[in-house]
Short mmCIF file of C-alpha atoms and ligand atoms in Angstrom, two decimals:
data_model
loop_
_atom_site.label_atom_id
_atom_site.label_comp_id
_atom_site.label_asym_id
_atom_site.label_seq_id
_atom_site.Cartn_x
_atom_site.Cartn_y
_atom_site.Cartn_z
CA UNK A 1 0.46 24.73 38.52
CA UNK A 2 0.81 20.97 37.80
CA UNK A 3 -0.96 18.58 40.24
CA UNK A 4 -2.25 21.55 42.03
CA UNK A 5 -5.93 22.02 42.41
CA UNK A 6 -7.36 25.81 43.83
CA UNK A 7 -10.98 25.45 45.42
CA UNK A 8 -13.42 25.40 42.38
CA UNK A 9 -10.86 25.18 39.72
CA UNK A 10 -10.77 21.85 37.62
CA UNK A 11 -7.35 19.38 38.67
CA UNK A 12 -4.64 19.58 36.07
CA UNK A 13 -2.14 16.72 35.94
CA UNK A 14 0.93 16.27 34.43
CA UNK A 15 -0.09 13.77 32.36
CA UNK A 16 -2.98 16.14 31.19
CA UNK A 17 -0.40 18.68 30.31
CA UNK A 18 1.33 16.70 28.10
CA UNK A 19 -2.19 15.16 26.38
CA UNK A 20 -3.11 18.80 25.54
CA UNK A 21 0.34 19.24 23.95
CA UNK A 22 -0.38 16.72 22.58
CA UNK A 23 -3.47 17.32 20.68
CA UNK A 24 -2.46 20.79 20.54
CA UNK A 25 0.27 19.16 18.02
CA UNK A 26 -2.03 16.62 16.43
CA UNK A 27 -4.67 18.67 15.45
CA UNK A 28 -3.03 22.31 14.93
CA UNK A 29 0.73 21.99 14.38
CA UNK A 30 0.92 24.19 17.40
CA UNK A 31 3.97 23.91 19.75
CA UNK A 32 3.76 24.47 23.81
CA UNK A 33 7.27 24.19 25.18
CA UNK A 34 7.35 22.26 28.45
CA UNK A 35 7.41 25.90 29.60
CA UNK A 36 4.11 27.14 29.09
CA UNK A 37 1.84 24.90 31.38
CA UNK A 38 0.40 27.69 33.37
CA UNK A 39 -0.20 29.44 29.92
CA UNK A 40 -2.37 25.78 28.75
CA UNK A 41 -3.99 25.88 32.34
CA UNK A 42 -5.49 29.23 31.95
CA UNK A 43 -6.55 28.81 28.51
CA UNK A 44 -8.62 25.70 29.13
CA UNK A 45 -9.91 25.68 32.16
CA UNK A 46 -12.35 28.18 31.52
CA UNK A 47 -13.56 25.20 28.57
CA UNK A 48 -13.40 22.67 31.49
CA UNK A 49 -15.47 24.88 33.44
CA UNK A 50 -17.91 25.78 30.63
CA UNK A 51 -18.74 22.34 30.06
CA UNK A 52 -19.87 21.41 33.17
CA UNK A 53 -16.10 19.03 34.33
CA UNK A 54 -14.29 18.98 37.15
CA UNK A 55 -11.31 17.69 35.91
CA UNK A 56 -8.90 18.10 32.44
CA UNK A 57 -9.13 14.49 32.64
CA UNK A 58 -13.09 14.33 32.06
CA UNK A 59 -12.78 17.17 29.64
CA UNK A 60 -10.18 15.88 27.33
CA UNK A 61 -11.77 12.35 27.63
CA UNK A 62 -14.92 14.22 26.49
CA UNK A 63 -13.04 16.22 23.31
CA UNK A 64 -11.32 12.78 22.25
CA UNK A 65 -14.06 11.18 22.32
CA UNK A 66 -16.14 10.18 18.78
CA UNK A 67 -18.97 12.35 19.34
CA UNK A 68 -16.49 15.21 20.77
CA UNK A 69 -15.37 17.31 17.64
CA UNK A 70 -17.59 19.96 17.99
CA UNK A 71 -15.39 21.00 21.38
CA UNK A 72 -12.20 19.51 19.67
CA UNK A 73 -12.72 22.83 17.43
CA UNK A 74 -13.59 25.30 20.11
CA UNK A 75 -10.85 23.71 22.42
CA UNK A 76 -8.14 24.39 19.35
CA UNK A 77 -9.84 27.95 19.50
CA UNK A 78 -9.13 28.17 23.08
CA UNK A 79 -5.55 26.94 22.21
CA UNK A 80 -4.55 30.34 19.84
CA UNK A 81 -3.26 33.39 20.05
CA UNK A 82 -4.76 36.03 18.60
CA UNK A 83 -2.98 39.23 19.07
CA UNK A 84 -3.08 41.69 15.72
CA UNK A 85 -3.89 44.66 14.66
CA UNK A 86 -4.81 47.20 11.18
CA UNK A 87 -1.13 47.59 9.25
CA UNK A 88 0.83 45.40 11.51
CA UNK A 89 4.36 45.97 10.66
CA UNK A 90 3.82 49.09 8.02
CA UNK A 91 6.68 48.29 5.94
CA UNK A 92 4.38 45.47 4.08
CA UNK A 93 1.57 47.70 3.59
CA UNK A 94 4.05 50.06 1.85
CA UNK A 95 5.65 47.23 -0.41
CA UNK A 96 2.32 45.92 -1.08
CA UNK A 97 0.82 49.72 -2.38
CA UNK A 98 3.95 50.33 -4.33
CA UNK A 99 5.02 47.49 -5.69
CA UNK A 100 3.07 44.48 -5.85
CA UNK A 101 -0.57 45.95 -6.70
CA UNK A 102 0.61 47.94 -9.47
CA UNK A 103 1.69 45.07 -10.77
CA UNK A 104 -1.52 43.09 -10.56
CA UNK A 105 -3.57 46.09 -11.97
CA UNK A 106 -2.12 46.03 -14.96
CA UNK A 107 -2.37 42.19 -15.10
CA UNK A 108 -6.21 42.26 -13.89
CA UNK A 109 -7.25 45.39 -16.10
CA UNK A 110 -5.83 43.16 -19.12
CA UNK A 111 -8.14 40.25 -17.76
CA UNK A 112 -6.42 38.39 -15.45
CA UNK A 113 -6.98 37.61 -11.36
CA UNK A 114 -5.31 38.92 -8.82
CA UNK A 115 -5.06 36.97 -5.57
CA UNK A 116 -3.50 37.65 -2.10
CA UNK A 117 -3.31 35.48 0.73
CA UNK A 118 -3.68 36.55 4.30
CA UNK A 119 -2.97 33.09 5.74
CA UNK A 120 -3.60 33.36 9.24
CA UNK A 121 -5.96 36.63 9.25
CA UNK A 122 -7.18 36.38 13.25
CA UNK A 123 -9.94 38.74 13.99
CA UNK A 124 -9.62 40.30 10.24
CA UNK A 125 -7.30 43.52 11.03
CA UNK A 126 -4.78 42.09 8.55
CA UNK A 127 -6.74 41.15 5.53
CA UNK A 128 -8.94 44.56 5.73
CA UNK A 129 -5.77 46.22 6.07
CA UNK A 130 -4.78 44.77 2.75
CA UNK A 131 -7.84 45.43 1.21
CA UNK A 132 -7.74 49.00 1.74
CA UNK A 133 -4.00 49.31 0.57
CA UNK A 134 -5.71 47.03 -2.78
CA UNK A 135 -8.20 49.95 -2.86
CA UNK A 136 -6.33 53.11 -2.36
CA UNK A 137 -3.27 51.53 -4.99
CA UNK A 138 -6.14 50.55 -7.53
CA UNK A 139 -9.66 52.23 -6.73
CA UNK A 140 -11.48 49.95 -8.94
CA UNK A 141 -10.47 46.59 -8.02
CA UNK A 142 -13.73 45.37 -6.48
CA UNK A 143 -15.33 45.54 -10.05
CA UNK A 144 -12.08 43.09 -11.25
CA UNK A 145 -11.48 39.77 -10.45
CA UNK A 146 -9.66 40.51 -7.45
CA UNK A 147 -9.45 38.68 -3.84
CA UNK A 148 -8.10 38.19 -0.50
CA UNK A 149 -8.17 35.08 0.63
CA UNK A 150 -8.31 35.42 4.68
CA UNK A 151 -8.39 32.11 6.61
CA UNK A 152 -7.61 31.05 10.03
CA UNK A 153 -7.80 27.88 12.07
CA UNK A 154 -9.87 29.27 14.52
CA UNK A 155 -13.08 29.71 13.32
CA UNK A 156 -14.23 32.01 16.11
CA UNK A 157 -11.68 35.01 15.03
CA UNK A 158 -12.53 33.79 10.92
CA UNK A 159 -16.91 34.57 12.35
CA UNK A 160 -15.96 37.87 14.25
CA UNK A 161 -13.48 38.91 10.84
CA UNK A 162 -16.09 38.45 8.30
CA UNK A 163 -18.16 41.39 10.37
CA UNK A 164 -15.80 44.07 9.45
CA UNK A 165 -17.30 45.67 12.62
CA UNK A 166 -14.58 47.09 15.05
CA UNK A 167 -14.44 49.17 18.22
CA UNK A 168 -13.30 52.57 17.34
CA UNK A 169 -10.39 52.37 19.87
CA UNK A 170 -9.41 49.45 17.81
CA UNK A 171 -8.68 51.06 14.60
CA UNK A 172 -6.02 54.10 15.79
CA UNK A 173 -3.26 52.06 13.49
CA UNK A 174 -5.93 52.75 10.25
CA UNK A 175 -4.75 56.41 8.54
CA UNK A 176 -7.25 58.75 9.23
CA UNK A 177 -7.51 59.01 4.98
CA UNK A 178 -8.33 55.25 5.01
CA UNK A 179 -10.96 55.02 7.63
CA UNK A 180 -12.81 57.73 6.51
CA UNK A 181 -12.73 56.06 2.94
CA UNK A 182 -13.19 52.88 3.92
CA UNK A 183 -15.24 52.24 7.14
CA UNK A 184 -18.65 53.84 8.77
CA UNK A 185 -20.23 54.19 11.71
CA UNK A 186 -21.79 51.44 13.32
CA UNK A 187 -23.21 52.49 16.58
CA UNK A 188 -21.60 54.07 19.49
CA UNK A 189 -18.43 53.97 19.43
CA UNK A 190 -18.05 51.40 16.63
CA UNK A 191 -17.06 51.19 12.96
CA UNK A 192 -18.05 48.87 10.34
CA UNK A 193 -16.29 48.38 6.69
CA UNK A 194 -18.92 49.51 4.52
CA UNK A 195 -19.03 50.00 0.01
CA UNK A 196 -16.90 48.25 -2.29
CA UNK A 197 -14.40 47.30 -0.54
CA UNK A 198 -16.51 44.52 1.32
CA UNK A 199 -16.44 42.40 -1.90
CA UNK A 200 -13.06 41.88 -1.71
CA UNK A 201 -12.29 40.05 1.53
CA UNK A 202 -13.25 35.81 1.08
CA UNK A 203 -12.89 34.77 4.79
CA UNK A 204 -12.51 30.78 5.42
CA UNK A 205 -11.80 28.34 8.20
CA UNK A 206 -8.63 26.47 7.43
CA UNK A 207 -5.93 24.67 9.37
CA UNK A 208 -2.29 25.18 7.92
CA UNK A 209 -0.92 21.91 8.36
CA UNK A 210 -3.58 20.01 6.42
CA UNK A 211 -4.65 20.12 3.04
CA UNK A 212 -5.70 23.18 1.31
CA UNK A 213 -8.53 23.22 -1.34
CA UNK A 214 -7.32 26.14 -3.27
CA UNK A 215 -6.30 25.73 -6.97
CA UNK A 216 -5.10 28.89 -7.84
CA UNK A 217 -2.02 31.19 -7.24
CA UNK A 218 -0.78 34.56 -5.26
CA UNK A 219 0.37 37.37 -5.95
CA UNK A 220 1.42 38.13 -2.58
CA UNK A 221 1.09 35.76 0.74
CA UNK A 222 0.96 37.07 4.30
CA UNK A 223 1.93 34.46 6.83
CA UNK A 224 2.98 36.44 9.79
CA UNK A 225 3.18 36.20 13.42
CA UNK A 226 1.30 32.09 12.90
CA UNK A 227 4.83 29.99 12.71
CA UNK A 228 6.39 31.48 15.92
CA UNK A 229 3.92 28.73 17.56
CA UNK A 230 5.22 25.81 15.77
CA UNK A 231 8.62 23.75 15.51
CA UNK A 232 11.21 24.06 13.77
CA UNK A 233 10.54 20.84 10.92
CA UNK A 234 6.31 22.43 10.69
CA UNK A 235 7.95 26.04 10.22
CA UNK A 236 9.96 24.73 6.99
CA UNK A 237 7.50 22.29 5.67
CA UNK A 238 4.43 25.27 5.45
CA UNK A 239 7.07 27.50 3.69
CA UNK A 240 7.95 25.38 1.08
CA UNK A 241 4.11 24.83 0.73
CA UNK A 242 3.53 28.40 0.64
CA UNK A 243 6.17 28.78 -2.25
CA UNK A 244 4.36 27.02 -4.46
CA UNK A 245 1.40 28.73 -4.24
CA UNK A 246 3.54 31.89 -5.17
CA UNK A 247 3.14 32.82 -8.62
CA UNK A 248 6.42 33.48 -10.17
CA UNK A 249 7.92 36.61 -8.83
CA UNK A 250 4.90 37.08 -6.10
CA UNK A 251 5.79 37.54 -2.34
CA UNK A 252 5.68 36.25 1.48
CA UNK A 253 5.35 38.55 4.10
CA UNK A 254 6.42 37.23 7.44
CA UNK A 255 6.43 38.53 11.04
CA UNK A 256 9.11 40.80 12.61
CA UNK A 257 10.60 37.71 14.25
CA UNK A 258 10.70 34.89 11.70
CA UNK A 259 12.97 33.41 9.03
CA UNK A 260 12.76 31.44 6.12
CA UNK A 261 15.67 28.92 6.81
CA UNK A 262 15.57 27.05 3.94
CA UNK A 263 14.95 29.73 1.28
CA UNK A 264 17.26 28.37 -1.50
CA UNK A 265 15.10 25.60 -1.23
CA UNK A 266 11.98 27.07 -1.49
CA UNK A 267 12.62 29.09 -4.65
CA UNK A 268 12.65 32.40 -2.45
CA UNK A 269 15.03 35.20 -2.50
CA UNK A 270 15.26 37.25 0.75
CA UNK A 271 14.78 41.34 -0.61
CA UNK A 272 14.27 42.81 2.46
CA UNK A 273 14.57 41.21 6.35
CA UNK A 274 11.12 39.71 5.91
CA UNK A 275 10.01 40.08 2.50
CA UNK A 276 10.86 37.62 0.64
CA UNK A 277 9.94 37.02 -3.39
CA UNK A 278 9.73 34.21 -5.34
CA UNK A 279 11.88 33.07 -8.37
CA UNK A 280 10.73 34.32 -11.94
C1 LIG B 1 -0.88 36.12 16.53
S1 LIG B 1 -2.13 35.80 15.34
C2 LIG B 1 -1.43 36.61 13.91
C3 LIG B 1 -2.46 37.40 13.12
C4 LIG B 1 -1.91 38.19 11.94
N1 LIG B 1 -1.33 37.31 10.95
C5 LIG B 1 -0.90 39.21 12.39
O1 LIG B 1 0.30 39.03 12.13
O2 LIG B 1 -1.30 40.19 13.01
C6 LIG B 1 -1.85 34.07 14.98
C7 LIG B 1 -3.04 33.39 14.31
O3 LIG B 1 -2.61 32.13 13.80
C8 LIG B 1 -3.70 31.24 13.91
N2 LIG B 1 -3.21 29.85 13.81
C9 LIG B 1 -2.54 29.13 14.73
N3 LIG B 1 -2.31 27.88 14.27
C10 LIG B 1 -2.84 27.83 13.02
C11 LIG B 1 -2.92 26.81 12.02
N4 LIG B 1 -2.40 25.59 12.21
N5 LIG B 1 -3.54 27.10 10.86
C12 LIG B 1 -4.09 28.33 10.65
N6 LIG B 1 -4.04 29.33 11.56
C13 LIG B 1 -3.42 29.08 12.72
C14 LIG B 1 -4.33 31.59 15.25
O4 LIG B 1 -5.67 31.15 15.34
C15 LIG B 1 -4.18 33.12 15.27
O5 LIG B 1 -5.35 33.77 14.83
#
């Protein structure tokens, strides 16, 4: 695909392969292996295209810019994958129902907060997922001071989230129990969250490997499926950063295929193959 250029499609060098990984890096933590120019190509050219260049060169020139942040932003969006869906990886859901929002009900009804974290929430299906298993494990916790924090880099996926409008087809992983609870319709063949439940979501635009404004602790932290796409020292560094904002005894979810190498480290004790719980 390098050095190539099809009739109407913009030239892609080399050199602007490795300036995309670059940024890509710079701006987002996010890894391409050398591997994966074909995968860059197709996700940017169609920003090269939309904004009127005929070459990555022009287009990245544009983005770099001082006046080019605005399509720094939507060429990060560009750069993410997004795949999810409702109760990814059920296991977590079940953990969460039984064990960890007990827990903060008991804390919350006697006037404390409860907090969770879904740390990289993509188009919402994992943070709505978590406020129905908050709902259905304590029915009243939208009139406590409970929260899910949901953020994402992309603020595209963070917009479309904070809807809580799906296609029906979409929502087949939601418990038939749940959806009727939980969502309405919204149109032809679409469902929206709708009630109480809609008061406990906070959605947020926010990068993982830069600062984070938030004060308080979790309860429970889903990071899942986000540090596949970076390397190895990025991986390490956000999980010892997401250990300290565990309170004592809270959790980290991760996804099916990840690892917390340097657990010890972190204050985190591996309970199940990717559940893993902070020291008391
Ligand atoms: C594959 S989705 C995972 C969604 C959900 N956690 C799940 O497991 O179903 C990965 C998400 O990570 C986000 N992401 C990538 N780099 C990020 C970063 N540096 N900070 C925050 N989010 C990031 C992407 O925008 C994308 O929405």
């Amino acid at each position: 695909m390098r050095g190539t250029q099809l009739a109407n499609e913009p030239d892609f060098t080399e050199a602007d392969f490795q300036r995309v990984r670059r940024i890509a890096q710079e701006e987002a933590g996010i890894h391409f292996p050398e591997s994966k120019s074909t995968l860059v190509y197709s996700r940017v050219s169609r920003r090269v295209r939309e904004t009127g260049h005929t070459s990555f060169r022009a287009y990245l020139d544009s983005v770099q810019a001082p006046d080019g942040r605005a399509e720094m932003e939507n060429l990060i969006c560009a750069l993410t994958t997004n795949v999810t869906n409702f109760f990814r990886e059920k296991n977590h859901f079940v953990h969460l129902e039984e064990v960890v929002i007990p827990a903060m009900a008991a804390r919350v009804r006697a006037g404390g907060r409860g907090r969770i974290w879904s740390a990289a929430c993509s188009t919402g299906q994992e943070p709505w997922s978590i406020a129905m298993s908050i709902m259905t494990a304590f029915p009243d916790a939208a009139s406590h001071d409970v929260r899910v924090l949901a953020t994402d880099i992309n603020s595209q996926v963070v917009a479309q989230a904070a809807t809580g409008i799906y296609p029906e087809e979409e929502t087949e992983a939601i418990p038939p129990n749940k959806k009727s609870q939980f969502m309405e319709p919204y149109g032809q063949g679409i469902l929206r969250f709708g009630g109480s439940i809609c008061r406990l979501p906070a959605f947020r635009v926010l990068n993982l490997n830069a600062t984070w404004p938030m004060k308080g602790m979790f309860s429970a932290i889903f990071c899942r499926n986000v540090v596949i796409y970076f390397d190895e020292a990025t991986r390490e560094h956000l999980w010892r950063r997401l250990a300290d904002k565990l309170e004592p005894g809270g959790f980290l979810y991760v996804g099916h295929s990840e690892r917390v190498a340097t657990k010890n480290e972190c204050g985190l004790e591996q309970i199940a193959p990717t559940i893993y719980r902070k020291d008391h």
